[in-house]
Each structure stands twice: as structure tokens, then as C-alpha cells.
Amino acid sequence: MINYIKLIRVPNLIFIIVVQLLMHFCIVTPVLNTHDVAPSMSLLQLILLIVATVFIAAGGYIINDYFDMRIDEINKPDTRIVGKSLSRKQAMFFYQVMSGIGLAAGLLLSYYAESLTYAFIFLMILGLLWFYSSSYKRQLVIGNSIVSLLAAMVPFIVALFENRFLFMEYGPSEELIFVSNTIMRWLGGFALFAFLWTFIREIIKDIEDEEGDREMESHTFPVVLGLVKTKILLYVLILFALGVGLYMILFAIPLGGSLSWRFYLSGIGIPAIILMYLIYKAQDKSDYHMASHVTKAIMVIGTLYSLLVAYLMN
């Protein structure tokens, strides 16, 4: 049983749950309260959304390890699970169960939303996860972009369904369109944050896994560009992500007072500077593993910004 638990990356799944709960209760609900609009997504519908997202993500982790078995023999010989603690057949069956539960929850939620388009979103995500793991992961830019897009969908899909249920309950109106756009701006901002920092983290992980990727002829940034140029790319991306985030807080979705940008500079800016220093000094796998953890910490802190938003909106 412990091997099945390790395979689905439980800490990451818990983080997905926390993100979607924070988006609903700390962003959407305060925005609706500000405009005297009652939430339209029921608790059951929110649970279905979380179940769909979490179980499909769990399936994604399984199928990723399934296709990465030979690479993991090189990069992670002591910790790999598929082909060692679990057979490929067991892993595939587990993938089918987890993805099946996630898809069923997503289709039921789409039925409540009365939308075939929304049902297609879950099918599309399943397909992207499969093709990412089987081939796209080893292609330059495409693999990093897909996993970053899927990370961005975690907060953004909350906005899609929240707005769908709002219009179903209240019907279109000028005020409701403004409220809907406000929700989209906020959750779109969190989605953009998730995309950029996931892209950065994926490149760091590619450096960490360069040996196995090179052996399997994967076209990742460190394999194609080399270590020095990849590090320079990371510095540029980190500075770009910092600039985009600051622009969002100061201009695109500003809050009154200075507390929000002070939180950003201390909670995101300082760790980002530390991250660049760690990348500059990094020489072996453990160094890049530490840099990857710092990037994940930045993503967690950025998500917790939603608590500050809820506080300032009340």
C-alpha cells in the first residue's frame, strides 16, 4: 500500500486541494460578498471539482512514472517504484482506476453545469497528461509548457465553474458580467503565477535529471542548450516572473494600501533572489534538488497570498 501512496505524490495532491479551497473561499467568496452576490456553487459541486482535479492529477503522476521507468533507472535507481516495487501492469491498472474516478467526477460536475464543453476540458487534461508522459515531456519547450499549463488549470478551473454556475443561477446581467470578470482576473492571476513558476521549476528538475534525459535522447533545455545557457535562461525567467507578479499586484488586480506589495517583495522577491544564488552556486543533483524545493516554497507562499486578499477584502 505504501508504494501506491508514494506513486501518487500525496503532498502534491494535498497542495492541489488547498489551492482550490483557497481560490473558492478566499478569492471567489469575498469577491461575491463585495458585490452582494450569493455563491452559486454548492458544496457537492466544489467537492466534485476537487475530486476530479486530484484524481486526474494522481493518474498523471502514475502514468508519468510508468513511461519514465527507464529514465528513473538512471536518475533515481533507489527511489523508483514502477518496475521495482510495483509491476508495470499494476501501475497501469492503478492509473486507470484513479483517472476513471477523476473523469467520472468531472463528467458529473459538467452534467450539473449543463455543458459538454466543460466535460471536454477533463478529457483534454487526461489526454495531455498521457501524451506529455509518453512523448511531449522529452521535447524542448513543449513538455515544460504542458505541465505548466496543467498547473495553471488548478486555480483557473475553479473560476470557470464558479462563473458557469453564477450565470446559470442569476442569468446574464451587466453587474454579473463585471463580477465574473473580476473573478477571472484574480484566478487568472494565480494561474499565471502557477504557470511561470512551474515552468521555472520544471527546467530546474530537467537539470537535475540531465543524465537520464541525455541517455534517452530527450530534448530538454540542459541537453540542448548546455548547463551555462540554461542557467542564464533561468535567471531571465525568474526576473520575468517577478516583474509579471509585481505588475499584477500593483496594476492589474491591485488592493488598497501597501500590505500586498510588501508581502510580495518579502514573500516572493527575497526567496527568488535566494533561488538565483542557489542556481548560480549549484554543481550537483543535491544542489538543484534544493533549488527545486525553494521554487516550490515560492509557489506555496504565492498561493497563501489569497489569505491576504480575503483579509483585505473584508
Short mmCIF file of N, CA and C in Angstrom, two decimals, residues 26-92:
data_model
loop_
_atom_site.label_atom_id
_atom_site.label_comp_id
_atom_site.label_asym_id
_atom_site.label_seq_id
_atom_site.Cartn_x
_atom_site.Cartn_y
_atom_site.Cartn_z
N CYS A 26 -11.30 32.12 -0.37
CA CYS A 26 -10.54 33.34 -0.10
C CYS A 26 -10.53 34.33 -1.26
N ILE A 27 -10.92 33.90 -2.44
CA ILE A 27 -10.97 34.81 -3.58
C ILE A 27 -12.41 34.96 -4.09
N VAL A 28 -13.00 33.86 -4.53
CA VAL A 28 -14.34 33.94 -5.13
C VAL A 28 -15.38 34.43 -4.14
N THR A 29 -15.43 33.82 -2.96
CA THR A 29 -16.45 34.19 -1.98
C THR A 29 -16.34 35.65 -1.54
N PRO A 30 -15.14 36.18 -1.21
CA PRO A 30 -15.05 37.61 -0.88
C PRO A 30 -15.44 38.52 -2.04
N VAL A 31 -15.08 38.15 -3.28
CA VAL A 31 -15.48 38.96 -4.43
C VAL A 31 -17.00 39.01 -4.54
N LEU A 32 -17.64 37.86 -4.38
CA LEU A 32 -19.11 37.81 -4.45
C LEU A 32 -19.73 38.60 -3.31
N ASN A 33 -19.17 38.47 -2.11
CA ASN A 33 -19.70 39.21 -0.95
C ASN A 33 -19.58 40.72 -1.15
N THR A 34 -18.49 41.14 -1.77
CA THR A 34 -18.28 42.56 -2.03
C THR A 34 -19.38 43.14 -2.91
N HIS A 35 -19.91 42.31 -3.82
CA HIS A 35 -20.95 42.76 -4.75
C HIS A 35 -22.34 42.25 -4.37
N ASP A 36 -22.45 41.75 -3.12
CA ASP A 36 -23.74 41.27 -2.60
C ASP A 36 -24.35 40.19 -3.48
N VAL A 37 -23.50 39.28 -3.94
CA VAL A 37 -23.97 38.14 -4.74
C VAL A 37 -23.69 36.87 -3.95
N ALA A 38 -24.70 36.03 -3.80
CA ALA A 38 -24.53 34.78 -3.05
C ALA A 38 -23.80 33.76 -3.91
N PRO A 39 -22.90 32.97 -3.32
CA PRO A 39 -22.21 31.92 -4.09
C PRO A 39 -23.21 30.95 -4.71
N SER A 40 -22.93 30.51 -5.91
CA SER A 40 -23.86 29.62 -6.61
C SER A 40 -23.34 28.19 -6.69
N MET A 41 -22.05 27.98 -6.48
CA MET A 41 -21.51 26.62 -6.49
C MET A 41 -21.78 25.95 -5.16
N SER A 42 -22.46 24.81 -5.18
CA SER A 42 -22.79 24.10 -3.95
C SER A 42 -21.56 23.38 -3.42
N LEU A 43 -21.65 22.91 -2.18
CA LEU A 43 -20.56 22.17 -1.57
C LEU A 43 -20.31 20.87 -2.33
N LEU A 44 -21.38 20.21 -2.77
CA LEU A 44 -21.22 18.98 -3.54
C LEU A 44 -20.48 19.25 -4.84
N GLN A 45 -20.81 20.33 -5.51
CA GLN A 45 -20.15 20.67 -6.78
C GLN A 45 -18.68 21.01 -6.57
N LEU A 46 -18.38 21.70 -5.47
CA LEU A 46 -16.99 22.01 -5.15
C LEU A 46 -16.21 20.73 -4.86
N ILE A 47 -16.83 19.81 -4.13
CA ILE A 47 -16.17 18.53 -3.83
C ILE A 47 -15.92 17.74 -5.11
N LEU A 48 -16.89 17.74 -6.02
CA LEU A 48 -16.71 17.05 -7.29
C LEU A 48 -15.56 17.64 -8.09
N LEU A 49 -15.44 18.96 -8.07
CA LEU A 49 -14.35 19.62 -8.77
C LEU A 49 -13.00 19.22 -8.19
N ILE A 50 -12.91 19.20 -6.87
CA ILE A 50 -11.66 18.83 -6.21
C ILE A 50 -11.33 17.36 -6.47
N VAL A 51 -12.33 16.49 -6.37
CA VAL A 51 -12.11 15.06 -6.61
C VAL A 51 -11.63 14.85 -8.05
N ALA A 52 -12.28 15.51 -9.01
CA ALA A 52 -11.89 15.37 -10.41
C ALA A 52 -10.45 15.81 -10.61
N THR A 53 -10.10 16.96 -10.06
CA THR A 53 -8.75 17.50 -10.25
C THR A 53 -7.70 16.62 -9.59
N VAL A 54 -7.97 16.21 -8.35
CA VAL A 54 -6.98 15.45 -7.58
C VAL A 54 -6.77 14.06 -8.17
N PHE A 55 -7.85 13.37 -8.53
CA PHE A 55 -7.69 12.01 -9.03
C PHE A 55 -7.09 11.98 -10.43
N ILE A 56 -7.43 12.97 -11.27
CA ILE A 56 -6.79 13.05 -12.59
C ILE A 56 -5.31 13.37 -12.43
N ALA A 57 -4.98 14.26 -11.49
CA ALA A 57 -3.57 14.57 -11.23
C ALA A 57 -2.83 13.34 -10.72
N ALA A 58 -3.46 12.57 -9.84
CA ALA A 58 -2.85 11.34 -9.34
C ALA A 58 -2.57 10.37 -10.48
N GLY A 59 -3.54 10.26 -11.39
CA GLY A 59 -3.33 9.42 -12.56
C GLY A 59 -2.16 9.91 -13.40
N GLY A 60 -2.02 11.24 -13.48
CA GLY A 60 -0.91 11.82 -14.23
C GLY A 60 0.44 11.46 -13.64
N TYR A 61 0.54 11.47 -12.31
CA TYR A 61 1.80 11.08 -11.66
C TYR A 61 2.12 9.61 -11.94
N ILE A 62 1.08 8.77 -11.92
CA ILE A 62 1.30 7.34 -12.15
C ILE A 62 1.79 7.08 -13.57
N ILE A 63 1.10 7.66 -14.55
CA ILE A 63 1.47 7.39 -15.95
C ILE A 63 2.82 8.02 -16.28
N ASN A 64 3.18 9.09 -15.58
CA ASN A 64 4.50 9.69 -15.78
C ASN A 64 5.60 8.72 -15.35
N ASP A 65 5.42 8.11 -14.18
CA ASP A 65 6.41 7.14 -13.71
C ASP A 65 6.39 5.87 -14.57
N TYR A 66 5.23 5.54 -15.10
CA TYR A 66 5.09 4.36 -15.97
C TYR A 66 5.98 4.51 -17.22
N PHE A 67 5.90 5.66 -17.86
CA PHE A 67 6.69 5.89 -19.07
C PHE A 67 8.14 6.27 -18.77
N ASP A 68 8.41 6.71 -17.53
CA ASP A 68 9.76 7.15 -17.17
C ASP A 68 10.59 6.05 -16.52
N MET A 69 10.13 4.81 -16.61
CA MET A 69 10.78 3.73 -15.87
C MET A 69 12.27 3.61 -16.23
N ARG A 70 12.59 3.69 -17.51
CA ARG A 70 14.00 3.53 -17.92
C ARG A 70 14.84 4.74 -17.50
N ILE A 71 14.25 5.94 -17.60
CA ILE A 71 14.98 7.14 -17.16
C ILE A 71 15.22 7.10 -15.66
N ASP A 72 14.19 6.66 -14.91
CA ASP A 72 14.32 6.60 -13.45
C ASP A 72 15.33 5.56 -13.00
N GLU A 73 15.58 4.55 -13.84
CA GLU A 73 16.63 3.58 -13.53
C GLU A 73 17.99 4.26 -13.44
N ILE A 74 18.15 5.34 -14.19
CA ILE A 74 19.42 6.10 -14.19
C ILE A 74 19.40 7.21 -13.16
N ASN A 75 18.30 8.01 -13.17
CA ASN A 75 18.25 9.20 -12.31
C ASN A 75 17.89 8.89 -10.85
N LYS A 76 16.98 7.92 -10.66
CA LYS A 76 16.51 7.62 -9.30
C LYS A 76 16.44 6.11 -9.07
N PRO A 77 17.58 5.42 -9.14
CA PRO A 77 17.56 3.95 -9.03
C PRO A 77 17.08 3.44 -7.68
N ASP A 78 17.27 4.22 -6.63
CA ASP A 78 16.91 3.76 -5.29
C ASP A 78 15.47 4.09 -4.90
N THR A 79 14.88 5.06 -5.56
CA THR A 79 13.54 5.50 -5.16
C THR A 79 12.46 5.20 -6.20
N ARG A 80 12.84 4.70 -7.37
CA ARG A 80 11.80 4.42 -8.38
C ARG A 80 10.89 3.30 -7.89
N ILE A 81 9.65 3.33 -8.33
CA ILE A 81 8.64 2.38 -7.86
C ILE A 81 8.19 1.45 -8.97
N VAL A 82 7.81 2.04 -10.13
CA VAL A 82 7.32 1.22 -11.25
C VAL A 82 8.47 0.39 -11.82
N GLY A 83 8.23 -0.92 -11.93
CA GLY A 83 9.28 -1.81 -12.41
C GLY A 83 10.17 -2.34 -11.31
N LYS A 84 9.94 -1.86 -10.09
CA LYS A 84 10.75 -2.31 -8.95
C LYS A 84 9.83 -2.80 -7.84
N SER A 85 9.13 -1.87 -7.18
CA SER A 85 8.20 -2.26 -6.12
C SER A 85 6.83 -2.65 -6.68
N LEU A 86 6.46 -2.04 -7.80
CA LEU A 86 5.20 -2.34 -8.49
C LEU A 86 5.51 -2.68 -9.94
N SER A 87 4.78 -3.66 -10.47
CA SER A 87 4.96 -4.01 -11.87
C SER A 87 4.29 -2.97 -12.76
N ARG A 88 4.65 -2.96 -14.04
CA ARG A 88 4.02 -2.04 -14.99
C ARG A 88 2.53 -2.32 -15.10
N LYS A 89 2.14 -3.58 -15.01
CA LYS A 89 0.73 -3.94 -15.09
C LYS A 89 -0.04 -3.38 -13.91
N GLN A 90 0.53 -3.50 -12.71
CA GLN A 90 -0.11 -2.93 -11.51
C GLN A 90 -0.23 -1.42 -11.61
N ALA A 91 0.82 -0.77 -12.10
CA ALA A 91 0.81 0.69 -12.25
C ALA A 91 -0.25 1.12 -13.25
N MET A 92 -0.36 0.42 -14.36
CA MET A 92 -1.35 0.78 -15.38
C MET A 92 -2.78 0.61 -14.84
#
